[in-house]
mmCIF file with all atom_site columns, C-alpha atoms in Angstrom:
data_model
loop_
_atom_site.group_PDB
_atom_site.id
_atom_site.type_symbol
_atom_site.label_atom_id
_atom_site.label_alt_id
_atom_site.label_comp_id
_atom_site.label_asym_id
_atom_site.label_entity_id
_atom_site.label_seq_id
_atom_site.pdbx_PDB_ins_code
_atom_site.Cartn_x
_atom_site.Cartn_y
_atom_site.Cartn_z
_atom_site.occupancy
_atom_site.B_iso_or_equiv
_atom_site.pdbx_formal_charge
_atom_site.auth_seq_id
_atom_site.auth_comp_id
_atom_site.auth_asym_id
_atom_site.auth_atom_id
_atom_site.pdbx_PDB_model_num
ATOM 1   C CA . MET S 1 1   ? 119.429 -139.098 -58.499 1.00 0.00 ? 13  MET S CA 1
ATOM 2   C CA . THR S 1 2   ? 122.447 -139.845 -56.063 1.00 0.00 ? 14  THR S CA 1
ATOM 3   C CA . ALA S 1 3   ? 122.483 -139.606 -52.435 1.00 0.00 ? 15  ALA S CA 1
ATOM 4   C CA . THR S 1 4   ? 124.953 -137.097 -50.775 1.00 0.00 ? 16  THR S CA 1
ATOM 5   C CA . ALA S 1 5   ? 127.171 -138.590 -48.188 1.00 0.00 ? 17  ALA S CA 1
ATOM 6   C CA . PRO S 1 6   ? 126.274 -137.307 -44.668 1.00 0.00 ? 18  PRO S CA 1
ATOM 7   C CA . ALA S 1 7   ? 129.990 -136.401 -43.938 1.00 0.00 ? 19  ALA S CA 1
ATOM 8   C CA . LEU S 1 8   ? 129.889 -134.087 -46.977 1.00 0.00 ? 20  LEU S CA 1
ATOM 9   C CA . THR S 1 9   ? 126.587 -132.655 -45.987 1.00 0.00 ? 21  THR S CA 1
ATOM 10  C CA . ALA S 1 10  ? 127.898 -131.762 -42.453 1.00 0.00 ? 22  ALA S CA 1
ATOM 11  C CA . LEU S 1 11  ? 130.904 -130.345 -43.923 1.00 0.00 ? 23  LEU S CA 1
ATOM 12  C CA . ALA S 1 12  ? 129.060 -128.168 -46.382 1.00 0.00 ? 24  ALA S CA 1
ATOM 13  C CA . GLN S 1 13  ? 126.628 -127.002 -43.577 1.00 0.00 ? 25  GLN S CA 1
ATOM 14  C CA . GLY S 1 14  ? 129.513 -126.130 -41.319 1.00 0.00 ? 26  GLY S CA 1
ATOM 15  C CA . TRP S 1 15  ? 131.311 -124.193 -44.153 1.00 0.00 ? 27  TRP S CA 1
ATOM 16  C CA . CYS S 1 16  ? 128.005 -122.220 -44.866 1.00 0.00 ? 28  CYS S CA 1
ATOM 17  C CA . ALA S 1 17  ? 127.656 -121.522 -41.058 1.00 0.00 ? 29  ALA S CA 1
ATOM 18  C CA . LEU S 1 18  ? 131.253 -120.259 -40.966 1.00 0.00 ? 30  LEU S CA 1
ATOM 19  C CA . SER S 1 19  ? 130.652 -118.176 -44.205 1.00 0.00 ? 31  SER S CA 1
ATOM 20  C CA . LEU S 1 20  ? 127.463 -116.754 -42.547 1.00 0.00 ? 32  LEU S CA 1
ATOM 21  C CA . LEU S 1 21  ? 129.248 -115.792 -39.240 1.00 0.00 ? 33  LEU S CA 1
ATOM 22  C CA . HIS S 1 22  ? 132.085 -114.120 -41.136 1.00 0.00 ? 34  HIS S CA 1
ATOM 23  C CA . GLY S 1 23  ? 129.770 -112.044 -43.277 1.00 0.00 ? 35  GLY S CA 1
ATOM 24  C CA . ARG S 1 24  ? 127.577 -111.016 -40.141 1.00 0.00 ? 36  ARG S CA 1
ATOM 25  C CA . ILE S 1 25  ? 130.683 -110.025 -38.259 1.00 0.00 ? 37  ILE S CA 1
ATOM 26  C CA . GLU S 1 26  ? 132.411 -108.062 -41.141 1.00 0.00 ? 38  GLU S CA 1
ATOM 27  C CA . SER S 1 27  ? 129.224 -106.244 -41.902 1.00 0.00 ? 39  SER S CA 1
ATOM 28  C CA . HIS S 1 28  ? 128.719 -105.228 -38.352 1.00 0.00 ? 40  HIS S CA 1
ATOM 29  C CA . LEU S 1 29  ? 132.498 -104.046 -38.052 1.00 0.00 ? 41  LEU S CA 1
ATOM 30  C CA . GLU S 1 30  ? 132.232 -102.247 -41.475 1.00 0.00 ? 42  GLU S CA 1
ATOM 31  C CA . ARG S 1 31  ? 129.169 -100.143 -40.307 1.00 0.00 ? 43  ARG S CA 1
ATOM 32  C CA . ALA S 1 32  ? 130.635 -99.390  -36.925 1.00 0.00 ? 44  ALA S CA 1
ATOM 33  C CA . LEU S 1 33  ? 134.158 -98.569  -38.101 1.00 0.00 ? 45  LEU S CA 1
ATOM 34  C CA . GLN S 1 34  ? 132.750 -96.387  -41.136 1.00 0.00 ? 46  GLN S CA 1
ATOM 35  C CA . ALA S 1 35  ? 130.419 -94.554  -38.961 1.00 0.00 ? 47  ALA S CA 1
ATOM 36  C CA . GLU S 1 36  ? 132.717 -93.698  -36.229 1.00 0.00 ? 48  GLU S CA 1
ATOM 37  C CA . HIS S 1 37  ? 136.077 -93.394  -37.845 1.00 0.00 ? 49  HIS S CA 1
ATOM 38  C CA . GLY S 1 38  ? 135.743 -93.412  -41.696 1.00 0.00 ? 50  GLY S CA 1
ATOM 39  C CA . LEU S 1 39  ? 137.677 -96.627  -42.011 1.00 0.00 ? 51  LEU S CA 1
ATOM 40  C CA . SER S 1 40  ? 136.663 -99.839  -43.822 1.00 0.00 ? 52  SER S CA 1
ATOM 41  C CA . VAL S 1 41  ? 137.281 -103.177 -42.210 1.00 0.00 ? 53  VAL S CA 1
ATOM 42  C CA . ARG S 1 42  ? 140.136 -103.853 -44.588 1.00 0.00 ? 54  ARG S CA 1
ATOM 43  C CA . GLU S 1 43  ? 141.758 -100.296 -43.811 1.00 0.00 ? 55  GLU S CA 1
ATOM 44  C CA . TYR S 1 44  ? 141.604 -101.099 -40.172 1.00 0.00 ? 56  TYR S CA 1
ATOM 45  C CA . SER S 1 45  ? 142.957 -104.579 -40.467 1.00 0.00 ? 57  SER S CA 1
ATOM 46  C CA . LEU S 1 46  ? 145.876 -103.175 -42.502 1.00 0.00 ? 58  LEU S CA 1
ATOM 47  C CA . LEU S 1 47  ? 146.670 -100.513 -40.005 1.00 0.00 ? 59  LEU S CA 1
ATOM 48  C CA . ASP S 1 48  ? 146.356 -102.942 -37.179 1.00 0.00 ? 60  ASP S CA 1
ATOM 49  C CA . VAL S 1 49  ? 148.752 -105.525 -38.970 1.00 0.00 ? 61  VAL S CA 1
ATOM 50  C CA . LEU S 1 50  ? 151.193 -102.836 -39.868 1.00 0.00 ? 62  LEU S CA 1
ATOM 51  C CA . SER S 1 51  ? 151.244 -101.277 -36.358 1.00 0.00 ? 63  SER S CA 1
ATOM 52  C CA . ARG S 1 52  ? 152.515 -104.590 -35.011 1.00 0.00 ? 64  ARG S CA 1
ATOM 53  C CA . GLN S 1 53  ? 155.784 -104.464 -37.014 1.00 0.00 ? 65  GLN S CA 1
ATOM 54  C CA . HIS S 1 54  ? 158.985 -104.056 -35.096 1.00 0.00 ? 66  HIS S CA 1
ATOM 55  C CA . ASP S 1 55  ? 162.644 -103.431 -35.931 1.00 0.00 ? 67  ASP S CA 1
ATOM 56  C CA . GLY S 1 56  ? 163.958 -106.766 -34.803 1.00 0.00 ? 68  GLY S CA 1
ATOM 57  C CA . VAL S 1 57  ? 164.655 -109.826 -37.020 1.00 0.00 ? 69  VAL S CA 1
ATOM 58  C CA . GLY S 1 58  ? 161.585 -110.488 -39.200 1.00 0.00 ? 70  GLY S CA 1
ATOM 59  C CA . GLY S 1 59  ? 159.898 -107.448 -37.868 1.00 0.00 ? 71  GLY S CA 1
ATOM 60  C CA . HIS S 1 60  ? 159.057 -105.860 -41.184 1.00 0.00 ? 72  HIS S CA 1
ATOM 61  C CA . LEU S 1 61  ? 156.459 -107.731 -43.360 1.00 0.00 ? 73  LEU S CA 1
ATOM 62  C CA . GLN S 1 62  ? 156.913 -108.025 -46.987 1.00 0.00 ? 74  GLN S CA 1
ATOM 63  C CA . MET S 1 63  ? 153.840 -107.174 -49.166 1.00 0.00 ? 75  MET S CA 1
ATOM 64  C CA . LYS S 1 64  ? 152.920 -110.769 -49.594 1.00 0.00 ? 76  LYS S CA 1
ATOM 65  C CA . GLN S 1 65  ? 152.958 -111.300 -45.837 1.00 0.00 ? 77  GLN S CA 1
ATOM 66  C CA . VAL S 1 66  ? 150.766 -108.229 -45.343 1.00 0.00 ? 78  VAL S CA 1
ATOM 67  C CA . ALA S 1 67  ? 148.444 -109.354 -48.173 1.00 0.00 ? 79  ALA S CA 1
ATOM 68  C CA . ASP S 1 68  ? 148.178 -112.893 -46.452 1.00 0.00 ? 80  ASP S CA 1
ATOM 69  C CA . ALA S 1 69  ? 147.399 -111.223 -43.194 1.00 0.00 ? 81  ALA S CA 1
ATOM 70  C CA . VAL S 1 70  ? 144.632 -109.002 -44.351 1.00 0.00 ? 82  VAL S CA 1
ATOM 71  C CA . VAL S 1 71  ? 143.308 -111.591 -46.744 1.00 0.00 ? 83  VAL S CA 1
ATOM 72  C CA . LEU S 1 72  ? 143.669 -109.621 -49.889 1.00 0.00 ? 84  LEU S CA 1
ATOM 73  C CA . SER S 1 73  ? 145.608 -110.156 -53.121 1.00 0.00 ? 85  SER S CA 1
ATOM 74  C CA . GLN S 1 74  ? 148.992 -108.350 -53.332 1.00 0.00 ? 86  GLN S CA 1
ATOM 75  C CA . SER S 1 75  ? 147.606 -105.908 -55.967 1.00 0.00 ? 87  SER S CA 1
ATOM 76  C CA . ALA S 1 76  ? 144.525 -105.178 -53.849 1.00 0.00 ? 88  ALA S CA 1
ATOM 77  C CA . THR S 1 77  ? 146.881 -104.736 -50.833 1.00 0.00 ? 89  THR S CA 1
ATOM 78  C CA . THR S 1 78  ? 149.102 -102.341 -52.707 1.00 0.00 ? 90  THR S CA 1
ATOM 79  C CA . ARG S 1 79  ? 145.967 -100.275 -53.759 1.00 0.00 ? 91  ARG S CA 1
ATOM 80  C CA . LEU S 1 80  ? 144.949 -100.226 -50.014 1.00 0.00 ? 92  LEU S CA 1
ATOM 81  C CA . VAL S 1 81  ? 148.401 -99.074  -48.997 1.00 0.00 ? 93  VAL S CA 1
ATOM 82  C CA . THR S 1 82  ? 148.355 -96.325  -51.603 1.00 0.00 ? 94  THR S CA 1
ATOM 83  C CA . ARG S 1 83  ? 144.807 -95.031  -50.439 1.00 0.00 ? 95  ARG S CA 1
ATOM 84  C CA . LEU S 1 84  ? 145.978 -94.974  -46.693 1.00 0.00 ? 96  LEU S CA 1
ATOM 85  C CA . GLU S 1 85  ? 149.221 -93.306  -47.788 1.00 0.00 ? 97  GLU S CA 1
ATOM 86  C CA . ASP S 1 86  ? 147.335 -90.793  -49.622 1.00 0.00 ? 98  ASP S CA 1
ATOM 87  C CA . ARG S 1 87  ? 145.386 -89.979  -46.446 1.00 0.00 ? 99  ARG S CA 1
ATOM 88  C CA . GLY S 1 88  ? 148.600 -89.588  -44.480 1.00 0.00 ? 100 GLY S CA 1
ATOM 89  C CA . LEU S 1 89  ? 147.981 -92.855  -42.475 1.00 0.00 ? 101 LEU S CA 1
ATOM 90  C CA . LEU S 1 90  ? 150.912 -94.838  -43.890 1.00 0.00 ? 102 LEU S CA 1
ATOM 91  C CA . GLU S 1 91  ? 154.309 -94.311  -45.384 1.00 0.00 ? 103 GLU S CA 1
ATOM 92  C CA . ARG S 1 92  ? 156.548 -96.135  -47.535 1.00 0.00 ? 104 ARG S CA 1
ATOM 93  C CA . TYR S 1 93  ? 160.273 -96.250  -47.573 1.00 0.00 ? 105 TYR S CA 1
ATOM 94  C CA . LEU S 1 94  ? 163.191 -98.296  -49.109 1.00 0.00 ? 106 LEU S CA 1
ATOM 95  C CA . CYS S 1 95  ? 164.494 -101.200 -47.032 1.00 0.00 ? 107 CYS S CA 1
ATOM 96  C CA . PRO S 1 96  ? 167.973 -100.090 -45.768 1.00 0.00 ? 108 PRO S CA 1
ATOM 97  C CA . THR S 1 97  ? 169.665 -103.371 -46.531 1.00 0.00 ? 109 THR S CA 1
ATOM 98  C CA . ASP S 1 98  ? 168.071 -104.240 -49.789 1.00 0.00 ? 110 ASP S CA 1
ATOM 99  C CA . ARG S 1 99  ? 167.177 -101.040 -51.919 1.00 0.00 ? 111 ARG S CA 1
ATOM 100 C CA . ARG S 1 100 ? 164.766 -103.277 -53.954 1.00 0.00 ? 112 ARG S CA 1
ATOM 101 C CA . GLY S 1 101 ? 162.464 -103.857 -50.778 1.00 0.00 ? 113 GLY S CA 1
ATOM 102 C CA . ILE S 1 102 ? 159.922 -101.406 -49.815 1.00 0.00 ? 114 ILE S CA 1
ATOM 103 C CA . TYR S 1 103 ? 158.500 -101.142 -46.215 1.00 0.00 ? 115 TYR S CA 1
ATOM 104 C CA . THR S 1 104 ? 155.288 -99.608  -45.121 1.00 0.00 ? 116 THR S CA 1
ATOM 105 C CA . ASN S 1 105 ? 154.987 -97.940  -41.681 1.00 0.00 ? 117 ASN S CA 1
ATOM 106 C CA . VAL S 1 106 ? 151.953 -96.520  -39.923 1.00 0.00 ? 118 VAL S CA 1
ATOM 107 C CA . THR S 1 107 ? 152.270 -92.869  -39.494 1.00 0.00 ? 119 THR S CA 1
ATOM 108 C CA . GLU S 1 108 ? 151.640 -90.995  -36.235 1.00 0.00 ? 120 GLU S CA 1
ATOM 109 C CA . ALA S 1 109 ? 148.171 -89.970  -37.648 1.00 0.00 ? 121 ALA S CA 1
ATOM 110 C CA . GLY S 1 110 ? 147.540 -93.600  -38.603 1.00 0.00 ? 122 GLY S CA 1
ATOM 111 C CA . LEU S 1 111 ? 148.592 -94.841  -35.086 1.00 0.00 ? 123 LEU S CA 1
ATOM 112 C CA . ALA S 1 112 ? 146.232 -92.041  -33.456 1.00 0.00 ? 124 ALA S CA 1
ATOM 113 C CA . LEU S 1 113 ? 143.337 -93.155  -35.642 1.00 0.00 ? 125 LEU S CA 1
ATOM 114 C CA . LEU S 1 114 ? 144.008 -96.970  -34.986 1.00 0.00 ? 126 LEU S CA 1
ATOM 115 C CA . THR S 1 115 ? 144.110 -96.058  -31.194 1.00 0.00 ? 127 THR S CA 1
ATOM 116 C CA . ARG S 1 116 ? 140.774 -94.332  -31.437 1.00 0.00 ? 128 ARG S CA 1
ATOM 117 C CA . ALA S 1 117 ? 139.215 -97.083  -33.627 1.00 0.00 ? 129 ALA S CA 1
ATOM 118 C CA . ARG S 1 118 ? 140.312 -100.102 -31.609 1.00 0.00 ? 130 ARG S CA 1
ATOM 119 C CA . PRO S 1 119 ? 137.617 -99.826  -28.858 1.00 0.00 ? 131 PRO S CA 1
ATOM 120 C CA . THR S 1 120 ? 134.907 -99.342  -31.746 1.00 0.00 ? 132 THR S CA 1
ATOM 121 C CA . ASN S 1 121 ? 136.090 -102.494 -33.377 1.00 0.00 ? 133 ASN S CA 1
ATOM 122 C CA . GLU S 1 122 ? 136.189 -104.437 -30.044 1.00 0.00 ? 134 GLU S CA 1
ATOM 123 C CA . ALA S 1 123 ? 132.807 -103.225 -28.985 1.00 0.00 ? 135 ALA S CA 1
ATOM 124 C CA . ALA S 1 124 ? 131.247 -103.979 -32.568 1.00 0.00 ? 136 ALA S CA 1
ATOM 125 C CA . LEU S 1 125 ? 132.929 -107.424 -32.574 1.00 0.00 ? 137 LEU S CA 1
ATOM 126 C CA . CYS S 1 126 ? 131.492 -108.238 -29.168 1.00 0.00 ? 138 CYS S CA 1
ATOM 127 C CA . GLU S 1 127 ? 127.865 -107.034 -30.311 1.00 0.00 ? 139 GLU S CA 1
ATOM 128 C CA . ALA S 1 128 ? 128.068 -109.057 -33.539 1.00 0.00 ? 140 ALA S CA 1
ATOM 129 C CA . LEU S 1 129 ? 129.154 -112.288 -31.800 1.00 0.00 ? 141 LEU S CA 1
ATOM 130 C CA . THR S 1 130 ? 126.499 -111.767 -29.069 1.00 0.00 ? 142 THR S CA 1
ATOM 131 C CA . GLU S 1 131 ? 123.954 -111.384 -31.833 1.00 0.00 ? 143 GLU S CA 1
ATOM 132 C CA . ALA S 1 132 ? 125.200 -114.364 -33.883 1.00 0.00 ? 144 ALA S CA 1
ATOM 133 C CA . ALA S 1 133 ? 125.224 -116.540 -30.723 1.00 0.00 ? 145 ALA S CA 1
ATOM 134 C CA . ARG S 1 134 ? 121.408 -116.301 -30.792 1.00 0.00 ? 146 ARG S CA 1
ATOM 135 C CA . ASP S 1 135 ? 121.385 -118.230 -33.911 1.00 0.00 ? 147 ASP S CA 1
ATOM 136 C CA . PRO S 1 136 ? 121.609 -122.105 -33.029 1.00 0.00 ? 148 PRO S CA 1
ATOM 137 C CA . ARG S 1 137 ? 123.451 -122.651 -36.283 1.00 0.00 ? 149 ARG S CA 1
ATOM 138 C CA . LEU S 1 138 ? 126.152 -120.224 -35.245 1.00 0.00 ? 150 LEU S CA 1
ATOM 139 C CA . GLU S 1 139 ? 126.339 -120.537 -31.487 1.00 0.00 ? 151 GLU S CA 1
ATOM 140 C CA . PRO S 1 140 ? 128.959 -123.339 -31.546 1.00 0.00 ? 152 PRO S CA 1
ATOM 141 C CA . LEU S 1 141 ? 131.273 -121.219 -33.787 1.00 0.00 ? 153 LEU S CA 1
ATOM 142 C CA . VAL S 1 142 ? 130.728 -118.189 -31.750 1.00 0.00 ? 154 VAL S CA 1
ATOM 143 C CA . ARG S 1 143 ? 132.028 -120.174 -28.820 1.00 0.00 ? 155 ARG S CA 1
ATOM 144 C CA . THR S 1 144 ? 134.854 -121.288 -30.507 1.00 0.00 ? 156 THR S CA 1
ATOM 145 C CA . VAL S 1 145 ? 135.930 -117.752 -31.657 1.00 0.00 ? 157 VAL S CA 1
ATOM 146 C CA . GLU S 1 146 ? 135.529 -116.505 -27.986 1.00 0.00 ? 158 GLU S CA 1
ATOM 147 C CA . THR S 1 147 ? 137.789 -119.151 -26.692 1.00 0.00 ? 159 THR S CA 1
ATOM 148 C CA . THR S 1 148 ? 140.421 -118.804 -29.469 1.00 0.00 ? 160 THR S CA 1
ATOM 149 C CA . SER S 1 149 ? 143.129 -116.403 -28.293 1.00 0.00 ? 161 SER S CA 1
ATOM 150 C CA . THR S 1 150 ? 145.931 -116.973 -30.744 1.00 0.00 ? 162 THR S CA 1
ATOM 151 C CA . PRO S 1 151 ? 146.353 -114.252 -33.276 1.00 0.00 ? 163 PRO S CA 1
ATOM 152 C CA . VAL S 1 152 ? 146.449 -115.403 -36.887 1.00 0.00 ? 164 VAL S CA 1
ATOM 153 C CA . VAL S 1 153 ? 149.385 -113.546 -38.587 1.00 0.00 ? 165 VAL S CA 1
ATOM 154 C CA . THR S 1 154 ? 151.760 -115.452 -40.873 1.00 0.00 ? 166 THR S CA 1
ATOM 155 C CA . ALA S 1 155 ? 155.403 -114.581 -41.063 1.00 0.00 ? 167 ALA S CA 1
ATOM 156 C CA . GLY S 1 156 ? 155.918 -116.427 -44.317 1.00 0.00 ? 168 GLY S CA 1
#
């Protein structure tokens, strides 16, 4: 039997704690968003990311950038866009400068739903973090999340 290096054990434990925290938060958000607004966490995230687009340089995200921002594959992101488009929450249109490119925008109905869902998401996130902070394995990660204020959105 070989001994495991302590650094690897600590790294593995850290990864397990991060994974546990993520799962708890996502489950809490999912329940709250579904119950109050009929949205999944992924749907909410997609609406949120797309609502932040603008008409300036680099303001519209390509599907790969959107997929990266919502942590899904491009095909899963396309299916998600289609579902939200079918619900009237998103619309697609051709890029005016490159007819091969397709942009996706949030409709007025999508923006209204997102506006109603944001306080629910924020409250559920706070509740999930408060609950997770009671677990000594997760408390340091919760503090890190609470003190990090830089949004994570890639622009490719």
